[in-house]
Short mmCIF file of C-alpha atoms and ligand atoms in Angstrom, two decimals:
data_model
loop_
_atom_site.label_atom_id
_atom_site.label_comp_id
_atom_site.label_asym_id
_atom_site.label_seq_id
_atom_site.Cartn_x
_atom_site.Cartn_y
_atom_site.Cartn_z
CA MET O 1 236.76 41.32 164.77
CA SER O 2 239.77 39.94 166.17
CA THR O 3 241.54 42.91 167.73
CA ILE O 4 241.12 43.42 171.19
CA ASP O 5 239.91 46.76 172.73
CA TYR O 6 242.09 47.58 175.90
CA LYS O 7 240.33 50.92 176.30
CA GLU O 8 237.17 49.22 177.51
CA THR O 9 236.64 48.42 181.29
CA ILE O 10 236.17 44.88 180.10
CA PRO O 11 238.78 44.35 177.13
CA ASN O 12 236.79 42.02 174.49
CA ASN O 13 236.62 41.10 170.93
CA VAL O 14 233.11 40.55 171.09
CA ASN O 15 231.85 43.91 170.48
CA LEU O 16 230.53 44.25 174.09
CA SER O 17 230.00 48.08 173.69
CA GLY O 18 227.40 47.24 171.18
CA ASP O 19 225.37 45.47 173.75
CA ARG O 20 224.70 47.76 176.89
CA ARG O 21 222.60 45.43 178.72
CA LEU O 22 224.95 42.93 178.72
CA GLN O 23 227.90 45.14 179.24
CA ARG O 24 226.23 46.45 182.46
CA ALA O 25 225.54 42.93 183.67
CA LEU O 26 229.30 41.92 183.33
CA GLU O 27 230.32 45.32 184.89
CA LYS O 28 228.24 44.21 187.81
CA TRP O 29 229.80 40.85 188.00
CA GLN O 30 233.44 42.33 187.69
CA PRO O 31 233.84 43.76 191.33
CA ALA O 32 232.53 40.65 192.71
CA PHE O 33 235.36 38.67 190.67
CA LEU O 34 237.92 41.16 191.70
CA ASN O 35 236.74 40.62 195.28
CA TRP O 36 236.95 36.98 194.90
CA TRP O 37 240.45 37.52 193.34
CA ASP O 38 241.68 39.46 196.42
CA GLU O 39 240.27 37.01 198.93
CA LEU O 40 240.88 33.47 197.37
CA GLY O 41 243.59 34.55 194.59
CA PRO O 42 247.32 34.03 195.22
CA GLU O 43 248.05 34.93 198.84
CA ALA O 44 250.12 38.15 199.38
CA SER O 45 250.50 38.96 195.87
CA ALA O 46 248.46 42.26 194.97
CA ASN O 47 251.75 44.33 194.90
CA HIS O 48 254.26 42.20 193.22
CA GLU O 49 254.97 43.30 189.52
CA ILE O 50 255.18 40.48 187.36
CA PHE O 51 256.21 39.52 183.66
CA LEU O 52 253.06 38.34 182.48
CA ARG O 53 251.99 38.03 178.92
CA THR O 54 248.53 39.34 177.89
CA ALA O 55 246.44 38.48 175.01
CA ILE O 56 246.14 41.18 172.34
CA ASP O 57 245.12 39.71 169.59
CA VAL O 58 243.28 36.16 169.20
CA SER O 59 245.36 35.24 165.74
CA PRO O 60 247.62 32.08 166.37
CA LYS O 61 250.63 34.50 165.59
CA GLY O 62 251.65 37.52 167.99
CA TRP O 63 248.53 37.38 170.26
CA ALA O 64 250.96 37.64 173.30
CA HIS O 65 252.39 40.95 174.80
CA PHE O 66 254.83 40.78 177.91
CA ASP O 67 255.18 43.39 180.41
CA MET O 68 255.80 43.98 184.10
CA VAL O 69 252.16 43.86 185.59
CA LYS O 70 250.50 43.87 188.97
CA MET O 71 248.03 40.98 189.00
CA PRO O 72 245.08 42.98 190.13
CA GLU O 73 245.63 45.35 187.24
CA TYR O 74 245.76 42.24 184.76
CA ARG O 75 243.43 42.89 181.95
CA TRP O 76 240.93 39.87 182.23
CA GLY O 77 238.81 39.97 179.26
CA ILE O 78 236.44 38.10 176.73
CA PHE O 79 238.47 36.80 174.00
CA LEU O 80 236.97 34.36 171.23
CA ALA O 81 238.84 32.77 168.50
CA ALA O 82 237.96 34.17 165.18
CA GLU O 83 234.84 33.19 163.65
CA GLU O 84 235.19 30.26 160.81
CA GLU O 85 232.59 31.29 158.02
CA GLU O 86 229.85 28.90 157.29
CA ARG O 87 231.02 26.60 160.20
CA LYS O 88 228.96 23.46 160.00
CA ILE O 89 228.31 20.95 162.93
CA GLY O 90 230.90 18.05 162.51
CA PHE O 91 229.16 15.14 164.50
CA GLY O 92 225.72 13.75 165.95
CA GLN O 93 222.14 14.24 164.68
CA HIS O 94 222.60 17.78 163.51
CA LYS O 95 225.86 16.90 161.42
CA GLY O 96 226.35 19.12 158.57
CA GLU O 97 223.86 21.79 159.66
CA ASN O 98 225.03 25.28 160.31
CA ALA O 99 226.70 25.94 163.41
CA TRP O 100 224.39 27.51 166.20
CA GLN O 101 224.86 31.37 167.04
CA GLU O 102 222.25 30.97 169.62
CA VAL O 103 221.55 28.55 172.24
CA PRO O 104 219.19 25.84 170.61
CA GLY O 105 216.33 26.03 173.20
CA GLU O 106 215.89 22.13 173.43
CA TYR O 107 219.56 21.61 174.60
CA ARG O 108 219.61 24.73 176.87
CA ALA O 109 220.00 22.83 180.12
CA GLU O 110 222.69 20.33 179.21
CA LEU O 111 224.65 23.22 177.32
CA ARG O 112 224.42 25.36 180.55
CA ARG O 113 225.42 22.21 182.47
CA LEU O 114 228.56 21.70 180.38
CA ILE O 115 229.47 25.42 180.64
CA VAL O 116 228.94 25.68 184.40
CA THR O 117 231.17 22.73 184.88
CA GLN O 118 233.80 23.97 182.54
CA GLY O 119 233.63 27.41 184.32
CA ASP O 120 233.69 25.92 187.85
CA THR O 121 237.00 24.26 187.15
CA GLU O 122 238.85 27.57 186.63
CA PRO O 123 238.30 29.62 189.63
CA ALA O 124 238.87 26.25 191.59
CA SER O 125 242.42 25.90 190.38
CA VAL O 126 243.24 29.40 191.65
CA GLU O 127 241.88 28.58 194.90
CA GLN O 128 243.72 25.32 195.12
CA GLN O 129 246.94 27.23 194.44
CA ARG O 130 246.56 30.17 196.44
CA LEU O 131 249.41 29.59 199.00
CA LEU O 132 252.23 28.21 196.45
CA GLY O 133 253.69 31.84 195.87
CA LEU O 134 254.92 31.88 199.35
CA THR O 135 257.18 28.92 198.93
CA CYS O 136 258.38 29.39 195.22
CA PRO O 137 261.50 27.39 194.31
CA SER O 138 262.58 30.27 191.88
CA LEU O 139 261.32 33.66 190.45
CA TYR O 140 261.05 31.91 187.21
CA ASP O 141 258.59 29.40 188.70
CA LEU O 142 256.89 31.95 190.71
CA ARG O 143 256.14 33.88 187.61
CA SER O 144 254.90 30.55 185.71
CA LEU O 145 252.56 30.01 188.87
CA PHE O 146 251.02 33.78 188.45
CA GLN O 147 250.83 33.45 184.71
CA ILE O 148 248.81 30.47 185.01
CA ASN O 149 246.73 31.90 187.69
CA VAL O 150 245.55 34.78 185.75
CA GLU O 151 244.75 32.95 182.78
CA GLU O 152 242.56 30.54 184.71
CA GLY O 153 240.70 33.62 185.88
CA ARG O 154 240.54 34.67 182.39
CA HIS O 155 239.14 31.52 181.50
CA LEU O 156 236.40 32.03 184.15
CA TRP O 157 235.74 35.13 182.29
CA ALA O 158 235.07 33.22 179.32
CA MET O 159 232.56 30.86 180.51
CA VAL O 160 230.70 33.70 182.57
CA TYR O 161 230.42 35.67 179.37
CA LEU O 162 228.69 32.83 177.69
CA LEU O 163 226.36 32.48 180.60
CA HIS O 164 225.62 36.03 180.66
CA ALA O 165 225.49 36.39 176.73
CA TYR O 166 223.31 33.34 176.09
CA PHE O 167 221.44 32.28 179.16
CA GLY O 168 219.44 35.20 180.49
CA ARG O 169 218.61 35.44 184.29
CA ASP O 170 219.80 31.82 185.11
CA GLY O 171 222.95 32.21 183.35
CA ARG O 172 223.84 35.25 185.62
CA GLU O 173 222.64 33.19 188.48
CA GLU O 174 225.29 30.49 187.51
CA ALA O 175 227.86 33.23 187.14
CA GLU O 176 227.43 34.50 190.67
CA GLU O 177 227.65 30.79 192.02
CA MET O 178 230.96 30.30 190.38
CA LEU O 179 232.04 32.84 193.10
CA LEU O 180 230.40 31.30 195.78
CA ARG O 181 231.61 27.57 195.56
CA HIS O 182 235.17 27.15 196.73
CA ALA O 183 237.55 24.39 196.08
CA GLY O 184 237.52 21.96 199.36
CA ASP O 185 234.35 23.93 200.95
CA GLU O 186 232.38 21.42 202.99
CA ASP O 187 229.21 23.29 202.57
CA LYS O 188 229.79 24.54 198.83
CA PRO O 189 232.56 22.42 197.17
CA ARG O 190 233.51 22.97 193.48
CA ILE O 191 231.85 20.50 191.19
CA LEU O 192 234.50 17.99 190.30
CA GLU O 193 236.28 16.17 193.16
CA ALA O 194 239.85 16.74 191.75
CA PHE O 195 239.03 20.62 192.23
CA ASN O 196 238.65 20.20 195.87
CA VAL O 197 242.07 18.79 196.70
CA PRO O 198 244.51 21.31 198.04
CA THR O 199 247.86 21.74 196.21
CA LYS O 200 250.14 22.67 199.03
CA ASP O 201 253.70 21.98 197.40
CA TRP O 202 255.25 22.55 194.39
CA LEU O 203 255.65 18.71 193.34
CA SER O 204 251.86 18.69 193.62
CA PHE O 205 251.64 21.79 191.57
CA PHE O 206 253.77 20.54 188.78
CA MET O 207 251.71 17.32 188.71
CA PHE O 208 248.55 19.32 188.64
CA THR O 209 249.64 21.26 185.53
CA PHE O 210 250.90 18.07 183.98
CA PHE O 211 247.78 15.96 184.62
CA GLN O 212 244.78 18.23 185.70
CA ASP O 213 245.43 20.85 183.13
CA ARG O 214 245.77 18.11 180.68
CA ASP O 215 242.12 17.09 181.32
CA GLY O 216 241.53 20.70 180.67
CA LYS O 217 243.09 20.37 177.04
CA PHE O 218 240.97 17.29 176.31
CA GLN O 219 237.75 18.61 177.79
CA LEU O 220 238.29 21.91 175.94
CA SER O 221 239.39 20.12 172.72
CA SER O 222 235.96 18.29 172.89
CA LEU O 223 233.76 21.38 173.87
CA ALA O 224 235.83 23.28 170.91
CA GLU O 225 233.88 20.90 168.39
CA SER O 226 230.69 22.00 169.89
CA GLY O 227 227.80 23.10 167.44
CA PHE O 228 227.37 26.05 169.83
CA ASP O 229 229.90 28.32 167.90
CA PRO O 230 230.34 30.72 171.01
CA LEU O 231 231.37 27.75 173.12
CA SER O 232 233.67 26.50 170.33
CA ARG O 233 235.24 29.99 169.70
CA SER O 234 235.85 30.43 173.54
CA CYS O 235 237.42 26.95 174.00
CA ARG O 236 239.60 27.35 170.71
CA PHE O 237 241.22 30.35 172.59
CA MET O 238 241.51 29.00 175.97
CA LEU O 239 243.21 25.97 174.45
CA THR O 240 246.23 28.33 173.11
CA GLU O 241 246.76 29.46 176.87
CA GLU O 242 246.20 25.97 178.27
CA ALA O 243 249.33 24.67 176.29
CA HIS O 244 251.61 26.77 178.42
CA HIS O 245 250.15 25.44 181.58
CA MET O 246 251.10 21.83 180.48
CA PHE O 247 254.40 23.04 179.44
CA VAL O 248 255.04 24.20 183.10
CA GLY O 249 253.92 20.97 184.55
CA GLU O 250 255.95 18.61 182.05
CA ASN O 251 259.15 20.89 182.19
CA GLY O 252 258.70 21.29 186.02
CA LEU O 253 258.67 17.64 186.56
CA GLY O 254 261.33 17.16 184.15
CA ARG O 255 263.49 19.44 186.22
CA VAL O 256 262.51 17.59 189.54
CA VAL O 257 263.31 14.17 187.90
CA LEU O 258 266.53 15.28 186.71
CA ARG O 259 267.59 16.69 189.92
CA SER O 260 266.50 13.48 191.57
CA ALA O 261 268.35 11.23 189.30
CA GLN O 262 271.47 13.47 189.46
CA LEU O 263 271.53 13.17 193.26
CA SER O 264 270.92 9.35 193.11
CA ALA O 265 273.81 8.99 190.83
CA GLU O 266 276.18 11.02 192.74
CA ASN O 267 275.11 9.23 195.93
CA ASP O 268 274.46 5.65 194.49
CA THR O 269 271.28 5.38 196.17
CA LEU O 270 267.39 6.39 195.63
CA GLU O 271 267.22 7.47 199.30
CA ILE O 272 268.17 11.01 198.52
CA GLN O 273 266.20 12.76 201.19
CA LYS O 274 269.22 13.57 203.31
CA TYR O 275 270.70 15.14 200.12
CA GLY O 276 267.93 17.66 199.80
CA GLY O 277 266.26 15.72 196.84
CA ILE O 278 262.84 13.98 196.31
CA PRO O 279 263.40 10.44 195.75
CA LEU O 280 262.00 8.95 192.65
CA PRO O 281 259.86 6.50 194.50
CA MET O 282 258.36 9.47 195.99
CA ILE O 283 257.54 10.93 192.82
CA GLN O 284 256.03 8.05 191.75
CA LYS O 285 253.69 8.03 194.65
CA TRP O 286 252.48 11.75 193.66
CA MET O 287 251.93 10.52 190.19
CA ASN O 288 249.65 7.54 191.35
CA PHE O 289 247.72 10.15 193.17
CA HIS O 290 247.31 12.67 190.74
CA PHE O 291 246.78 10.52 187.67
CA SER O 292 244.13 8.51 189.51
CA ILE O 293 242.04 11.37 190.47
CA CYS O 294 242.50 12.90 187.01
CA LEU O 295 241.21 9.76 185.47
CA ASP O 296 237.98 10.45 187.39
CA LEU O 297 237.56 13.68 185.68
CA PHE O 298 236.59 12.00 182.69
CA GLY O 299 233.15 10.77 184.09
CA GLN O 300 231.85 7.08 183.91
CA GLU O 301 232.83 4.29 181.44
CA LYS O 302 229.49 4.05 180.37
CA SER O 303 227.60 7.48 180.27
CA THR O 304 224.29 8.11 178.67
CA ASN O 305 225.15 12.10 179.32
CA ALA O 306 228.10 11.80 177.53
CA ALA O 307 225.98 9.83 174.43
CA ASN O 308 223.38 12.76 174.64
CA PHE O 309 225.98 15.53 174.39
CA TYR O 310 227.57 13.87 171.46
CA THR O 311 224.08 13.19 169.68
CA MET O 312 222.72 16.66 170.45
CA GLY O 313 226.04 18.21 169.07
CA LEU O 314 227.20 19.82 172.23
CA LYS O 315 230.42 18.12 172.83
CA GLY O 316 232.42 15.90 170.46
CA ARG O 317 235.57 13.83 170.72
CA TYR O 318 239.25 14.84 170.90
CA MET O 319 239.99 15.76 167.23
CA GLU O 320 236.62 14.86 166.00
CA ASN O 321 237.38 16.14 162.38
CA LYS O 322 240.62 14.06 162.01
CA ILE O 323 238.63 10.61 163.00
CA ASP O 324 237.48 8.51 159.87
CA ASP O 325 233.91 7.24 160.79
CA ASP O 326 230.48 8.69 160.12
CA HIS O 327 230.41 10.92 163.10
CA LEU O 328 227.24 9.73 164.10
CA LEU O 329 228.26 6.39 165.94
CA GLU O 330 224.85 4.72 166.14
CA ASN O 331 226.24 1.26 164.95
CA ASP O 332 229.88 1.59 166.22
CA SER O 333 231.04 -0.08 169.35
CA PHE O 334 233.98 0.61 171.82
CA LEU O 335 235.97 -1.44 174.51
CA ILE O 336 235.59 -0.47 178.04
CA PRO O 337 237.08 -2.10 181.06
CA GLU O 338 234.64 -3.94 183.31
CA PHE O 339 235.26 -5.95 186.69
CA GLU O 340 234.04 -9.55 185.89
CA ASN O 341 234.86 -12.79 187.46
CA GLY O 342 237.52 -11.49 189.52
CA LYS O 343 239.43 -9.68 186.76
CA VAL O 344 239.38 -6.50 184.61
CA MET O 345 237.94 -7.40 181.21
CA MET O 346 237.62 -5.34 178.16
CA ASN O 347 234.03 -5.36 177.12
CA GLU O 348 232.51 -3.98 173.60
CA VAL O 349 229.66 -1.57 174.34
CA SER O 350 228.04 1.28 172.08
CA ALA O 351 230.60 3.85 170.91
CA LEU O 352 228.06 6.48 171.89
CA THR O 353 227.77 5.61 175.60
CA SER O 354 231.49 5.07 175.81
CA ILE O 355 232.46 8.55 174.46
CA ASN O 356 234.03 9.33 178.04
CA GLU O 357 236.18 6.19 177.92
CA ARG O 358 237.39 7.10 174.70
CA LEU O 359 238.68 10.57 175.74
CA ARG O 360 240.20 9.04 178.98
CA ASN O 361 242.03 6.50 176.67
CA ASP O 362 243.35 9.59 174.54
CA TYR O 363 244.45 11.26 177.81
CA ARG O 364 246.15 8.53 179.14
CA ASP O 365 248.38 8.01 175.62
CA ASP O 366 249.08 11.91 175.98
CA CYS O 367 250.00 11.43 179.60
CA GLN O 368 252.50 8.45 178.83
CA ARG O 369 254.34 10.41 176.28
CA GLY O 370 255.35 12.91 179.17
CA VAL O 371 256.22 9.72 181.47
CA ASP O 372 258.40 8.48 178.48
CA ARG O 373 260.64 11.65 178.56
CA TRP O 374 261.02 11.61 182.05
CA ASN O 375 262.16 7.99 181.95
CA LYS O 376 264.63 8.89 179.37
CA ILE O 377 266.04 11.57 181.76
CA ILE O 378 266.32 9.04 184.25
CA SER O 379 268.01 6.47 182.34
CA GLU O 380 270.55 8.86 180.93
CA ALA O 381 271.63 9.86 184.21
CA GLY O 382 272.53 6.06 184.66
CA ILE O 383 269.71 5.37 187.23
CA GLU O 384 267.84 2.16 186.79
CA TYR O 385 264.35 3.21 187.69
CA SER O 386 261.16 3.96 185.78
CA LEU O 387 258.11 5.85 186.47
CA THR O 388 254.86 4.01 185.45
CA LEU O 389 251.36 5.30 185.08
CA PRO O 390 249.07 3.23 187.44
CA HIS O 391 246.45 0.94 186.21
CA THR O 392 243.07 2.51 185.30
CA ALA O 393 241.33 0.73 188.21
CA PHE O 394 243.77 1.96 190.77
CA ASN O 395 242.31 4.52 193.56
CA ARG O 396 238.95 5.48 191.34
CA ASN O 397 236.20 7.07 192.78
CA ILE O 398 233.84 7.59 189.61
CA GLY O 399 232.67 4.83 187.38
CA THR O 400 233.06 1.04 187.29
CA PHE O 401 236.01 0.77 189.81
CA ARG O 402 234.39 3.06 192.40
CA ASN O 403 234.32 1.31 195.98
CA MET O 404 236.69 -1.46 194.45
CA TYR O 405 240.41 -1.75 195.44
CA PHE O 406 243.27 -2.62 193.19
CA THR O 407 247.14 -2.50 193.28
CA PRO O 408 248.87 0.19 190.79
CA GLU O 409 249.39 -2.77 188.52
CA GLY O 410 245.63 -3.48 188.46
CA LYS O 411 245.47 -6.45 190.49
CA PRO O 412 242.22 -6.64 192.72
CA ILE O 413 242.87 -6.94 196.40
CA SER O 414 240.65 -6.58 199.70
CA LYS O 415 239.94 -3.04 201.06
CA GLU O 416 241.83 -4.12 204.18
CA LYS O 417 245.15 -4.75 201.73
CA PHE O 418 244.61 -1.52 200.14
CA GLU O 419 244.45 0.57 203.09
CA ASN O 420 247.36 -1.33 204.57
CA GLN O 421 249.26 -0.61 201.49
CA ARG O 422 247.95 2.85 200.69
CA ASN O 423 251.02 4.81 202.12
CA THR O 424 253.49 2.82 200.05
CA TRP O 425 251.39 3.71 196.66
CA MET O 426 250.21 7.22 197.46
CA PRO O 427 251.98 10.08 199.58
CA SER O 428 251.70 9.47 203.31
CA ALA O 429 251.59 12.30 205.82
CA ALA O 430 255.12 11.87 206.27
CA ASP O 431 256.14 12.00 202.71
CA ARG O 432 253.80 15.34 202.53
CA GLU O 433 255.74 16.61 205.46
CA PHE O 434 259.22 15.75 203.90
CA VAL O 435 258.32 17.42 200.59
CA MET O 436 256.79 20.48 202.40
CA SER O 437 260.01 20.72 204.46
CA LEU O 438 261.79 21.29 201.20
CA MET O 439 259.38 24.19 200.08
CA VAL O 440 261.44 27.07 201.24
CA PRO O 441 261.18 30.12 199.12
CA VAL O 442 263.86 31.10 196.81
CA THR O 443 263.58 34.63 195.65
CA ASN O 444 267.03 35.73 194.21
CA PRO O 445 266.91 36.26 190.78
CA GLY O 446 268.36 33.17 189.07
CA GLU O 447 268.83 31.02 192.33
CA MET O 448 266.90 27.57 192.31
CA ALA O 449 265.85 25.50 195.16
CA GLY O 450 267.98 22.50 195.56
CA TRP O 451 265.26 19.85 194.69
CA LEU O 452 264.99 20.80 191.05
CA THR O 453 267.33 21.92 188.35
CA ALA O 454 267.28 25.43 186.44
CA PRO O 455 265.31 25.19 183.31
CA SER O 456 267.14 25.23 180.19
CA ARG O 457 265.85 28.74 178.99
CA GLY O 458 263.98 31.73 180.12
CA ILE O 459 260.86 33.20 179.18
CA HIS O 460 260.14 35.29 175.94
CA GLY O 461 263.78 35.39 175.26
CA LYS O 462 264.96 36.78 178.83
CA ASP O 463 267.76 34.88 180.81
CA ILE O 464 266.97 32.52 183.57
CA ASP O 465 268.48 35.26 186.16
CA TYR O 466 266.13 37.85 184.73
CA GLU O 467 263.88 39.36 187.78
CA TYR O 468 260.68 37.65 186.72
CA VAL O 469 258.90 39.04 189.68
CA ARG O 470 259.73 42.08 191.69
CA LEU O 471 258.49 41.25 195.04
CA HIS O 472 257.03 44.20 197.11
N1 BYC I 1 233.30 14.57 190.18
O1 BYC I 1 227.37 10.37 183.37
P1 BYC I 1 228.67 10.71 184.09
C1 BYC I 1 239.97 22.18 183.17
C2 BYC I 1 228.88 13.05 187.94
S1 BYC I 1 239.45 20.61 183.58
C3 BYC I 1 232.19 14.59 190.52
O2 BYC I 1 229.74 9.90 183.72
P2 BYC I 1 229.35 13.12 182.43
C4 BYC I 1 240.88 22.72 184.18
C5 BYC I 1 228.09 13.60 186.87
O3 BYC I 1 228.34 15.08 186.89
C6 BYC I 1 238.21 20.45 182.35
N2 BYC I 1 231.03 14.18 190.04
O4 BYC I 1 228.93 12.13 183.69
C7 BYC I 1 242.16 22.03 184.55
C8 BYC I 1 226.96 13.04 186.92
O5 BYC I 1 225.96 13.62 187.70
P3 BYC I 1 224.48 13.27 187.88
C9 BYC I 1 236.68 20.63 182.97
C10 BYC I 1 231.11 13.57 188.83
O6 BYC I 1 228.37 14.45 182.59
C11 BYC I 1 242.92 22.53 185.38
C12 BYC I 1 227.35 11.53 187.49
O7 BYC I 1 228.66 11.78 187.96
N3 BYC I 1 235.88 20.44 181.87
O8 BYC I 1 239.54 22.80 182.32
O9 BYC I 1 229.21 12.14 181.47
C13 BYC I 1 242.99 23.89 185.64
C14 BYC I 1 227.18 10.41 186.27
O10 BYC I 1 228.59 10.59 185.52
C15 BYC I 1 232.64 13.39 188.15
C16 BYC I 1 234.87 19.61 181.84
O11 BYC I 1 235.03 18.54 182.60
C17 BYC I 1 233.80 13.92 188.89
N4 BYC I 1 234.92 13.78 188.29
O12 BYC I 1 230.83 13.40 182.55
C18 BYC I 1 241.67 24.70 185.45
C19 BYC I 1 233.93 19.49 180.73
N5 BYC I 1 232.36 12.91 187.05
O13 BYC I 1 224.14 13.71 186.28
C20 BYC I 1 240.93 24.12 184.53
C21 BYC I 1 232.71 19.72 180.92
C22 BYC I 1 230.97 12.45 186.88
O14 BYC I 1 224.34 11.90 188.24
N6 BYC I 1 232.12 18.38 181.72
N7 BYC I 1 230.37 13.11 187.89
O15 BYC I 1 223.78 14.58 188.68
C23 BYC I 1 231.62 17.45 181.29
O16 BYC I 1 231.78 17.17 180.06
C24 BYC I 1 231.09 16.41 182.13
O17 BYC I 1 230.68 17.01 183.14
C25 BYC I 1 231.96 15.32 182.47
C26 BYC I 1 231.26 14.40 183.56
C27 BYC I 1 233.00 14.64 181.82
C28 BYC I 1 233.12 16.06 183.86
#
C-alpha cells in the first residue's frame, strides 16, 4: 500500500476511503486546518507559485515530485512508511512481542500525550516562521522556507491522523486543540517552551532549522522505535523530510559564516557590521541562545516519564537496535550532570531514568559535527576564531540547572552577574535590531543578500538563478 492516491480529497496511503467514519472526521478537520494556514501560515504567500516537492511514494527511492505549486493547493496528506512484516517491539518489558497495530489500553494516556506533544510542535514552527517570507535573502531561500512550512503542516496531519484513527473522541478533541494553541500566545501557548519564541530574522531561522529541527530528528527517531506501529511508521516517513530541514539550517549557517569570515579577512577585523556582514561573535550569541533553549526540549536529566515511556515500549533511544545491550536497562547506569559542592559533577544514575539525558548527549554530538564544519570554513578563510557550543548548564530552564546561573563555559555565577553579562552572551536588543536591519528582501532570481554567500548548487538540478518562487 505504498502508492499515494492523489485523487482523494486527503491524499493518503492508509486506505482512508475504506473507513468512511474516519474519512468524514478528517474531512471535517481539513477546513479548520486550511483556515489556520490562511490565518497563521506564511504571511502574504497564498498566490505565490513555488517550486515544491510533494511526496508521491513512500519508498526510499523516488518519493518526491517537484512542480510549481501554490501553497494552499499543496496536497497535505497522510503517509506512513511501508509496514515491516512481523515487526517486533525492540525494547522495554514487551521486547520481542509483536508490534501493536492498535493502542494498548493500559498505555493510552501516555501514548496520546507523546503524540500530542509531537504534533503540537509542527504548527508551532509554522506560526513562529510566518513573517520570514517578507524578508527573504533570495528566492532560493524563500523556497526552502516554504518547503519546510508545508512539510511541517503535513507532519501535523500525520499526528492528527493518529489521534483521529486510534483515540476516538478525545483524539478528535486533541486534534482541534492543535489549531487553538498558538506559538507565543499568552493564554494558550504551545506546549514546549522553545516553540513559543518568535523567529523574526533569517539568522534565527537557520539556527532554528539547525538546532530545533535537529531535536525533531532525535525525538522522531526515538518515536520511530515505538512499539505502537502506526506511530513508528509515521515518524519514519517524517524523518525523510526532516533531513532536508536540517540541511537548510546547516547549509544556511555555513553560507552566513563564510560571508562573515570573508568580510573579516578582507577588512582585517571581526567588526564587520559596517560592511553589511554579521560578525562571527554575534553568530556565537545566536548559537548560545538557540542551543540552550533546544537542550531544554529533551526534558529533565532524571525523568520517570521517560523511564516509563521506555519500559512500556512507547519511546526508545536513538538508534535503539544498533545499541549493544539488553534493551531493558533495569541493571544499567548512565552519567548525568548535577550541581554539587559548587560545581557540575557527573553522577551515576539508573539508565532508565536518564533516557532523556542520553538523547540530549546524542543530540549535542550531532550539533558539534555541524559546528566543526563551520569552524573549518572560518579557518580556511584565514580567520582565527572558532564557534563553540555553550556548556550544558548555560541558560537552562528545564531540569537540574533551572534557576541557576552559569557562564557559557559552565562556571557557576550569581544571578546578578549573569544578568549583567547576558547581552554579551546572547543577542541583545541592539544585536537583534542590527540583524533585522540586514533583513531586506532580495527577490530577483539568482541574487543574494550581502550577509550570506550563494549556495553551491540549486534545487533538484536547477540553477541557482532559477525562479524558485514566482511572486504574485
Ligand atoms: N517545555 O519528566 P520530564 C520537532 C515538562 S521537535 C515545557 O523531563 P518528559 C520539530 C514535561 O512535560 C520534537 N515543559 O518530561 C522541530 C513534564 O510535565 P508534567 C518534538 C517541559 O516527558 C522543529 C515535566 O516538565 N517531539 O519535531 O520526560 C520544527 C517533567 O519533565 C519541557 C517531542 O518532544 C519543555 N521543554 O520529557 C517542527 C517528542 N520539557 O508531567 C517540529 C514527544 C519537559 O510535570 N515528547 N517539560 O506535567 C516527549 O518525548 C516528552 O514530552 C519530552 C519531555 C521529551 C518533550
